[in-house]
C-alpha positions as a printed Julia matrix, in Angstrom:
125×3 Matrix{Float64}:
 108.36  106.86   82.18
 108.43  105.89   85.86
 110.05  102.67   87.05
 108.91  101.18   90.36
 110.52   98.41   92.41
 108.88   96.96   95.51
 110.64   95.23   98.41
 109.92   94.09  101.95
 107.44   91.31  101.37
 107.67   88.02  103.18
 105.91   85.57  105.48
 104.6    86.46  108.91
 102.19   85.05  111.45
  98.83   86.64  112.08
  99.16   89.67  114.33
 102.64   90.44  113.04
 103.96   93.4   111.07
 105.72   94.04  107.77
 106.95   97.17  106.05
 106.87   97.4   102.28
 109.02   99.82  100.32
 108.79  101.06   96.76
 111.62  102.87   95.0
 110.72  105.12   92.08
 113.1   106.18   89.33
 112.84  107.88   85.97
 110.53  110.83   85.4
 109.42  111.13   89.04
 108.66  114.84   88.65
 105.36  113.89   87.01
 104.13  111.96   90.05
 101.47  113.49   92.26
  99.85  110.3    93.55
 101.28  106.97   94.7
  99.61  103.97   96.18
  99.57  100.31   97.13
  97.34   97.71   95.6
  97.07   93.97   96.17
  95.83   90.88   94.4
  95.01   87.65   96.18
  94.81   84.31   94.32
  91.58   84.08   92.35
  90.58   87.65   93.14
  90.74   90.97   91.33
  93.35   93.55   92.2
  92.11   95.98   94.85
  93.29   99.3    96.18
  94.86   99.33   99.63
  96.0   102.91  100.17
  96.93  106.03   98.22
  98.81  109.2    99.06
  98.41  112.44   97.13
 100.68  115.47   97.22
  98.81  118.59   96.2
  99.42  122.29   96.01
 101.88  123.68   98.54
 102.91  120.11   99.39
  99.63  119.31  101.11
  99.32  115.57  101.6
  96.18  113.49  101.74
  95.8   109.74  102.25
  93.04  107.28  101.56
  92.64  103.72  102.85
  90.48  100.74  102.05
  88.07   99.99  104.88
  89.66   96.56  105.34
  93.05   98.03  106.3
  92.13  101.38  107.85
  93.66  101.63  111.31
  96.14   98.8   110.67
  98.14  100.03  107.65
  99.93  103.34  107.2
 101.11  104.74  103.86
 103.93  107.28  103.76
 106.48  108.78  101.37
 110.15  109.56  101.58
 111.7   112.76  100.29
 111.06  113.91   96.72
 108.35  111.27   96.26
 110.98  108.75   95.24
 110.2   106.24   97.96
 106.85  104.91   99.12
 106.22  102.86  102.24
 103.41  100.74  103.61
 103.61   99.85  107.29
 101.34   96.89  107.91
 100.43   96.01  111.49
  98.04   93.47  112.99
  98.25   91.42  109.82
  95.51   88.89  109.09
  95.51   85.81  106.84
  93.15   87.66  104.5
  95.92   90.22  103.89
  97.82   87.52  101.98
  98.38   88.78   98.43
 100.88   90.15   95.96
 101.29   93.82   96.78
 101.93   96.3    93.97
 103.21   99.84   94.04
 101.7   102.35   91.62
 102.38  105.98   90.75
 100.52  108.45   88.58
  99.55  112.01   87.84
  96.48  112.14   90.03
  94.12  110.07   92.08
  90.59  109.86   93.34
  90.14  107.65   96.37
  91.88  104.39   95.53
  92.09  105.08   91.8
  95.35  106.4    90.31
  95.23  108.09   86.9
  97.85  107.19   84.31
  99.43  104.71   86.67
 102.79  103.0    86.27
 103.12   99.71   88.13
 105.82   97.74   89.88
 106.29   93.99   89.58
 104.86   93.21   93.0
 106.04   91.61   96.22
 104.45   88.63   97.95
 103.01   88.96  101.46
 101.89   85.77  103.18
 100.16   85.8   106.57
  99.68   82.47  108.33
  97.14   81.78  111.05
């Protein structure tokens, strides 16, 4: 079982930046893929970015088209911390952001994912 706790959300004006963090605990040795997802009011949850650690610690990342070039996903040591640096924020980035971790991923899909409780990001125009 993996337990995930997000932090770093808040309110910011358009064009500003925020950095989200996610702390993982529990059976983190099973994790090979982590990611960020978001859900805006009245919309379905969507993938934002994923990061996969493969054989020989090779790392690959994948971003939604809507955030590519503005957001950066990264991990701390031992895959116990996940970050999302969000720059040039837009009002349409307003959503609850969730951290997820699992045993594999394909694009923005994480297999066998555990989820955090989410953190609110609000971008005003």
